[in-house]
CSV table of C-alpha atoms and ligand atoms in Angstrom, one decimal:
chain,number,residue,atom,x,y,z
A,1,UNK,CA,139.1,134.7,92.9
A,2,UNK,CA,139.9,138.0,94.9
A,3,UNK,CA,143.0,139.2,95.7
A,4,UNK,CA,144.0,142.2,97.8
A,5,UNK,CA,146.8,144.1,97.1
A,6,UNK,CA,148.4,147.2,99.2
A,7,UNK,CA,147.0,150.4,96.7
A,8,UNK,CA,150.3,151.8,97.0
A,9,UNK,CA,152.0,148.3,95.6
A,10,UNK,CA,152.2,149.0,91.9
A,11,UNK,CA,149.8,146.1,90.7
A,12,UNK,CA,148.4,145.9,87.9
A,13,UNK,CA,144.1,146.5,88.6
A,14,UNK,CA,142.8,143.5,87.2
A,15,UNK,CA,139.3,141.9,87.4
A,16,UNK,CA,139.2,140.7,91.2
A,17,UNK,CA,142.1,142.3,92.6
A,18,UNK,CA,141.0,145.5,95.0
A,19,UNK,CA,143.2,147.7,96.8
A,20,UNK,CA,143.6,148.5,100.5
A,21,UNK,CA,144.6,152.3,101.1
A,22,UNK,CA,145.9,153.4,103.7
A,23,UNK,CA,146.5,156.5,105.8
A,24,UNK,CA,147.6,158.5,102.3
A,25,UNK,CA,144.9,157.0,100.3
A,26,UNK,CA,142.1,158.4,103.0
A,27,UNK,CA,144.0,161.7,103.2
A,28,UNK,CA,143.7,162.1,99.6
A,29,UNK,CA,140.1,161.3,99.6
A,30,UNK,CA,139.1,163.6,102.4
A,31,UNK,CA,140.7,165.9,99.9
A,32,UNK,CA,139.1,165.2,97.0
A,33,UNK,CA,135.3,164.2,98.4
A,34,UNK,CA,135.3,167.7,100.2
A,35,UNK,CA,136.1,169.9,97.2
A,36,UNK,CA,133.6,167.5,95.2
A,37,UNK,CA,131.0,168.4,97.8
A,38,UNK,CA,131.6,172.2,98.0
A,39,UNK,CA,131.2,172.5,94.4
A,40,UNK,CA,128.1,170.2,94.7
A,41,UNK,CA,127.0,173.0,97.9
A,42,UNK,CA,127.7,175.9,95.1
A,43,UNK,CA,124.9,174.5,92.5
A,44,UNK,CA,122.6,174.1,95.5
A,45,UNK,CA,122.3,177.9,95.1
A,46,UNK,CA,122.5,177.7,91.2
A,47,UNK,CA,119.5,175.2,90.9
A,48,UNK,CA,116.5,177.5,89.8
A,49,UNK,CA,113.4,177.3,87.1
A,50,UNK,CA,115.0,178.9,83.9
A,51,UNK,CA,118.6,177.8,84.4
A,52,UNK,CA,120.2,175.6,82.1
A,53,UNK,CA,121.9,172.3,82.8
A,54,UNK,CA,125.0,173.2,80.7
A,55,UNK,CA,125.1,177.0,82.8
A,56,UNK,CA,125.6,174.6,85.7
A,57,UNK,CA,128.4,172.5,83.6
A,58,UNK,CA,129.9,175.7,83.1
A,59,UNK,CA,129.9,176.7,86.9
A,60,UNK,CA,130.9,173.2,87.7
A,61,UNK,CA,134.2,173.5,85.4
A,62,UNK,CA,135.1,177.2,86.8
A,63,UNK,CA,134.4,175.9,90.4
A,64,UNK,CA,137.1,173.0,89.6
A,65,UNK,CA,139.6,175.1,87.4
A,66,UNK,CA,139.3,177.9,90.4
A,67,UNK,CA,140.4,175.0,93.0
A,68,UNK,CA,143.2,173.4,91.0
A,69,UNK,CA,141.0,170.5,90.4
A,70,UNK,CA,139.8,168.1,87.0
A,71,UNK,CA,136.7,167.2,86.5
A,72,UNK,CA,136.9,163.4,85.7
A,73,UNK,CA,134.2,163.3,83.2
A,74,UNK,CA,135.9,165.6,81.2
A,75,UNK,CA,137.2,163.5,77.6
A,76,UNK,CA,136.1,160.8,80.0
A,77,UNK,CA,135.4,157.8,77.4
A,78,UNK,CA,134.3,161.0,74.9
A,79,UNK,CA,132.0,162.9,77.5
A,80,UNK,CA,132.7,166.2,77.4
A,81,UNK,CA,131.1,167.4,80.1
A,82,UNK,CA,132.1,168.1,83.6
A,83,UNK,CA,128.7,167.3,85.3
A,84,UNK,CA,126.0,164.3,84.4
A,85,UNK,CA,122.6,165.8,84.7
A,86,UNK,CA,119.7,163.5,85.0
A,87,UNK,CA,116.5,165.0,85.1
A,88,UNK,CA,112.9,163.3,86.1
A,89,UNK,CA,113.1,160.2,84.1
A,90,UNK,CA,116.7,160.1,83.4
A,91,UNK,CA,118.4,157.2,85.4
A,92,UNK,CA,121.8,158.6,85.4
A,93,UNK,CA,124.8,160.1,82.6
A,94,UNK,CA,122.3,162.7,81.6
A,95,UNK,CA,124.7,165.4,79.1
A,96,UNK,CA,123.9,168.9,79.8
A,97,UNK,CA,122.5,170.8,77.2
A,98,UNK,CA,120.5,174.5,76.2
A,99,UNK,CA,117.2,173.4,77.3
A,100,UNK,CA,115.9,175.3,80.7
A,101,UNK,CA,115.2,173.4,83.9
A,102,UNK,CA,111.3,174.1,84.6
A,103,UNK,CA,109.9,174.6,88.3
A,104,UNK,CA,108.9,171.2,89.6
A,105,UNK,CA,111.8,168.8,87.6
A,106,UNK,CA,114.0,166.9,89.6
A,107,UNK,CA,117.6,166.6,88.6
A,108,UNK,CA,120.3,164.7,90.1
A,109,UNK,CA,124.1,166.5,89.4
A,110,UNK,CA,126.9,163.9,89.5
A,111,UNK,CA,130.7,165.4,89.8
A,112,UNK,CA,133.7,163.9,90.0
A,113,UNK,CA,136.7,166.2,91.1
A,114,UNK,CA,140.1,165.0,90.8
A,115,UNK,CA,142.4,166.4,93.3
A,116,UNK,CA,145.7,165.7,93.5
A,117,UNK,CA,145.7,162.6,91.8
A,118,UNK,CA,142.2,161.4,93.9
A,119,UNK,CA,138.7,161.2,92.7
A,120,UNK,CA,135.9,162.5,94.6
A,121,UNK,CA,132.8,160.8,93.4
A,122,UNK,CA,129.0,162.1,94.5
A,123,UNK,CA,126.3,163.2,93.3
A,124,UNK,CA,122.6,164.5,94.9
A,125,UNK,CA,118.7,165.4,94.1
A,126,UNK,CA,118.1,168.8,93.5
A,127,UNK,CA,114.9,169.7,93.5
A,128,UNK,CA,113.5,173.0,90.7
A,129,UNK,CA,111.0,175.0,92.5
A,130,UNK,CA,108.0,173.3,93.8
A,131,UNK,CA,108.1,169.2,93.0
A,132,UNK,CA,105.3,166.5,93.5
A,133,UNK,CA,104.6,164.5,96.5
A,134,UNK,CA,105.4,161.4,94.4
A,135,UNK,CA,108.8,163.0,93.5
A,136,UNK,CA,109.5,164.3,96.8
A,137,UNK,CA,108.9,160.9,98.4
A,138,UNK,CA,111.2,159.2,95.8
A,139,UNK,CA,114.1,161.4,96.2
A,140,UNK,CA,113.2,160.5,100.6
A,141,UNK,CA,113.8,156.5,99.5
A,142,UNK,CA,116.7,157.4,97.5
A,143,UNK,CA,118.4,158.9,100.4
A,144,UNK,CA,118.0,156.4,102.8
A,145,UNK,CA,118.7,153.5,100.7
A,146,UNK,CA,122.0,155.1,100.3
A,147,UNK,CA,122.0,155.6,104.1
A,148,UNK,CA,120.7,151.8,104.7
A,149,UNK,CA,124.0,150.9,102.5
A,150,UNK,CA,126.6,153.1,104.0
A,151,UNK,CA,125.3,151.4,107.7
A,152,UNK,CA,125.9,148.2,106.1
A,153,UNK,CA,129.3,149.1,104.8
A,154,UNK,CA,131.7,147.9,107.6
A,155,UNK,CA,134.1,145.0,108.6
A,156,UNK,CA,132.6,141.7,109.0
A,157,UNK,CA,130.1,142.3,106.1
A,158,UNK,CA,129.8,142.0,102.7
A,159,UNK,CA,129.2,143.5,99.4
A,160,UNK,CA,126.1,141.7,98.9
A,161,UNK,CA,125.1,143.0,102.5
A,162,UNK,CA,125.2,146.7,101.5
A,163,UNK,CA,123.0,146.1,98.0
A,164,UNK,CA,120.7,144.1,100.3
A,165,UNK,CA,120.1,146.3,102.4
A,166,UNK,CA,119.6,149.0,99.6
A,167,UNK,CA,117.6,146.3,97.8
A,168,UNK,CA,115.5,145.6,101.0
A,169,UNK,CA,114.7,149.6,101.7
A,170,UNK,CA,113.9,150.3,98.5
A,171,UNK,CA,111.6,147.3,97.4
A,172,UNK,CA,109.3,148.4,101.4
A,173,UNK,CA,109.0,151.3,100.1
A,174,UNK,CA,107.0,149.7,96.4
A,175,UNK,CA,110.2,151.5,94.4
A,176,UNK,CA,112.6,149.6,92.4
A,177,UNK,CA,116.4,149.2,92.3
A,178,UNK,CA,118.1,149.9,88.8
A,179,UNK,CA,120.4,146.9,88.1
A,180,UNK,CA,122.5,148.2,85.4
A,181,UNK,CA,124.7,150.5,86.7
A,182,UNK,CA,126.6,149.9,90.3
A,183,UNK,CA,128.8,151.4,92.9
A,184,UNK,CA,132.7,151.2,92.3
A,185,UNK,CA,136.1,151.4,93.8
A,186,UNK,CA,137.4,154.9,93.5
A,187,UNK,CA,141.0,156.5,94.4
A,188,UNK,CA,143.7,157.1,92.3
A,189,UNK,CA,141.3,155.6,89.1
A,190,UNK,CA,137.6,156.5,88.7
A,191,UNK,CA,136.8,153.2,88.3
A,192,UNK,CA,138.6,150.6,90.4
A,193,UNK,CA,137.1,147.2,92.0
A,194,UNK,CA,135.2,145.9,93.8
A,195,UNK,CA,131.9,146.7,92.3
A,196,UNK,CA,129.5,147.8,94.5
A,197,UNK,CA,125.9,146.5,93.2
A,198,UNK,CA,122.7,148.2,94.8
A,199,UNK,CA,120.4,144.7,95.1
A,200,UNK,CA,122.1,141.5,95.9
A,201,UNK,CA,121.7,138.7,98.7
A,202,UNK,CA,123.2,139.2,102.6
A,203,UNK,CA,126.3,137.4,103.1
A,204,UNK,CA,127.5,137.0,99.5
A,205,UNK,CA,130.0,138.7,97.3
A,206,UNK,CA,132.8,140.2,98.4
A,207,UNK,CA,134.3,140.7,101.9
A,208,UNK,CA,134.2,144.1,102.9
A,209,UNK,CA,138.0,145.2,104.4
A,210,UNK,CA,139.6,148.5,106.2
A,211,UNK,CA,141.2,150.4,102.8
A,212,UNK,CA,138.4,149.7,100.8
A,213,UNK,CA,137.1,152.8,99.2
A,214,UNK,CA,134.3,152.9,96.9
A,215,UNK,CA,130.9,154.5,95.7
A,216,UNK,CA,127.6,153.3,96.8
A,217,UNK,CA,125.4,154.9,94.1
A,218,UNK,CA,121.8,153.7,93.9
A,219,UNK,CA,119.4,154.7,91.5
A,220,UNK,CA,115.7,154.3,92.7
A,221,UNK,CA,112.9,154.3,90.2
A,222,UNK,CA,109.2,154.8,91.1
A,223,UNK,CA,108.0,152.4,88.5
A,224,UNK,CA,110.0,149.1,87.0
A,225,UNK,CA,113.7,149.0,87.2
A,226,UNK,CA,114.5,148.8,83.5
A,227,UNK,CA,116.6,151.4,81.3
A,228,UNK,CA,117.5,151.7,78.1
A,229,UNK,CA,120.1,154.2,76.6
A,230,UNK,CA,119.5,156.8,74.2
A,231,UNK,CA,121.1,157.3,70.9
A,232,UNK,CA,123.4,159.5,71.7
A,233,UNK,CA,125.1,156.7,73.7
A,234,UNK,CA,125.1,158.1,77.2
A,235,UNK,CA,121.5,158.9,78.0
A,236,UNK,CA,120.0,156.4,80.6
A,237,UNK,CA,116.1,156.5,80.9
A,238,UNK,CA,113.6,154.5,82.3
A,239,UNK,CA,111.8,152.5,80.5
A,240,UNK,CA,108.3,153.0,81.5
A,241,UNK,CA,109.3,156.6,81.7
A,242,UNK,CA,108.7,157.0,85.8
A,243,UNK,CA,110.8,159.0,87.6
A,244,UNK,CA,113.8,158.3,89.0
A,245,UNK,CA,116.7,159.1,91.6
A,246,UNK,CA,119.7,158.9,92.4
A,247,UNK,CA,122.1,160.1,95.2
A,248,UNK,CA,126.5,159.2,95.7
A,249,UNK,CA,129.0,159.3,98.4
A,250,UNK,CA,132.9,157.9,98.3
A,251,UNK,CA,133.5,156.0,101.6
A,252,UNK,CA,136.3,153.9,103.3
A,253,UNK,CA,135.9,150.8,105.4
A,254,UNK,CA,137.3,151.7,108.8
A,255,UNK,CA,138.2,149.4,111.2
A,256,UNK,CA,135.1,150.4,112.8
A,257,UNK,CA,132.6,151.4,109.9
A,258,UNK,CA,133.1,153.6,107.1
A,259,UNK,CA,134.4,157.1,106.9
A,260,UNK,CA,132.4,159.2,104.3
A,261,UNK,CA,134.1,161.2,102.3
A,262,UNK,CA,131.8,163.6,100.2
A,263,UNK,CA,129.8,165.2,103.0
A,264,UNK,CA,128.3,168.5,102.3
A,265,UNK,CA,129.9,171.0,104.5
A,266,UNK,CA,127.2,173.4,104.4
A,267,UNK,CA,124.7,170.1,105.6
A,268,UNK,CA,123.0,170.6,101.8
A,269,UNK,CA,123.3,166.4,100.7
A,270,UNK,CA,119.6,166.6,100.6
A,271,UNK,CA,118.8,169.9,99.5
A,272,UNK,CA,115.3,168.8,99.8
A,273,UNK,CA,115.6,167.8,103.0
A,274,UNK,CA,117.3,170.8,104.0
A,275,UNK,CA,115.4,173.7,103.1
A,276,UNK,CA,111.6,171.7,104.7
B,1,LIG,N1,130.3,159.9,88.0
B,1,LIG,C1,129.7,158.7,87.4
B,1,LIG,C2,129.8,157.6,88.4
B,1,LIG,O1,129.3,157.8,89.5
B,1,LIG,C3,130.4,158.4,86.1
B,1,LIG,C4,130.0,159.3,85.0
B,1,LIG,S1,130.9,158.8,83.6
B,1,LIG,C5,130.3,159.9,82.5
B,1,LIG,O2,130.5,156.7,88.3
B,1,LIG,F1,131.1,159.8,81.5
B,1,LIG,F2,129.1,159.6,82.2
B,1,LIG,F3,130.3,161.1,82.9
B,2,LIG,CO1,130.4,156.8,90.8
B,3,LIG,CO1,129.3,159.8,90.2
């Protein structure tokens, strides 16, 4: 069963029951998704061989603490970080740590800023110094599976239309679609409903509404799509140990489409793409 309820109605979130925001709820986001996004545009330049992945936790936090904002990770579920970096074959929830990033790793940085009260969810590929063709070309699928979703997220559709057409895009291209972690309602909580799932069959699932707001999220590996986590609980890697990607937005479903909310003002989503 789904139920809608207005997200300013104080419901109870249980399993099946997804808000509908309105104006307030996509003011807040806009909020929220750009200062997530500047921050994300500020370890663009930060990224470098020789830098480590906790220098750019500790840039991260500043950034947040200088723009009145919480990071959402932070004594999230007993992270203590305020980044997840997930280097090469790490799927996503890498923990930053001491150990230098070396020229030609690839690292996807996942922050979620909360501002006033809203959570602005993305994350990107960053690219250290020069990177393989194979890596290069992965983090290009990534990016447009997320874009094939974000097309597909609109009125009239589905759930299962938006992991379909991730699905779709990135089984063409011979990658695979990691099934174990998925897209999420996002707003006032970090994790709301409906789940988003990045693989899925057109026309099923749930219908897609204006108010929605959630992540779409895939993560794109080169070999098989299995993970396992690593003993210290949060790690996901791939099995086969092949590379993988991963890129994040927060949108809303518009009565036309979908607004995004996490675009990078200085045009750096793909940082990859950006500096060819
Ligand atoms: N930001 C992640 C997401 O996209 C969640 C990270 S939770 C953490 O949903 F605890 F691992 F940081
Ligand atoms: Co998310
Ligand atoms: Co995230």
């Amino acid at each position: 069963m789904i139920t809608f309820v207005d997200a300013e109605a104080k419901t109870r979130r249980t399993a099946g029951v997804i808000p509908l925001h309105g104006e307030a709820g996509f003011a807040g986001m806009r909020k929220a998704g750009r200062l997530t996004a500047e921050a994300l545009d500020v370890l663009v330049d930060a990224v470098r061989p020789g830098v480590t992945t906790a220098a750019l936790d500790r840039l991260a936090y500043a950034f947040a603490r200088d723009n009145n904002a919480i990071p959402a990770t932070l004594f999230y579920k007993g992270y203590r970080h305020s980044i997840c970096t997930s280097i090469n074959h790490v799927v996503c929830h890498g923990i930053p740590d001491e150990r230098p990033l070396r020229d030609g790793d690839i690292v996807n940085i996942d922050l979620t800023l909360i501002v006033e009260g809203w959570y602005g969810d993305s994350s990107r590929m960053f690219a250290v110094g020069e990177i393989s063709r194979k890596a290069e070309r992965l983090i290009d699928v990534t990016y447009a599976a997320l874009e094939a979703g974000i097309a597909a997220a609109k009125p009239g559709n589905t759930t299962g239309d938006i992991g379909a057409a991730i699905q779709t895009l990135a089984e063409t291209e011979r990658t695979s679609v990691v099934r174990d972690f998925v897209g999420h309602g996002v707003g006032q909580l970090f994790h709301d409903e409906p789940n988003i799932m990045h693989f899925g069959v057109p026309g099923t699932g749930v219908p897609l509404k204006p108010g929605m707001i959630f992540t779409i999220e895939p993560m794109i590996n080169l070999g098989r799509p299995h993970v396992k986590i690593l003993p210290d609980g949060w790690t996901a890697v791939t099995r086969d140990r092949t590379l993988s990607a991963q890129a994040e937005h927060s949108i809303g479903i518009t009565e036309t489409g979908n607004e995004i909310f996490t675009l990078s003002p200085k045009g750096l989503f793909n940082p990859l793409a950006a500096r060819r």
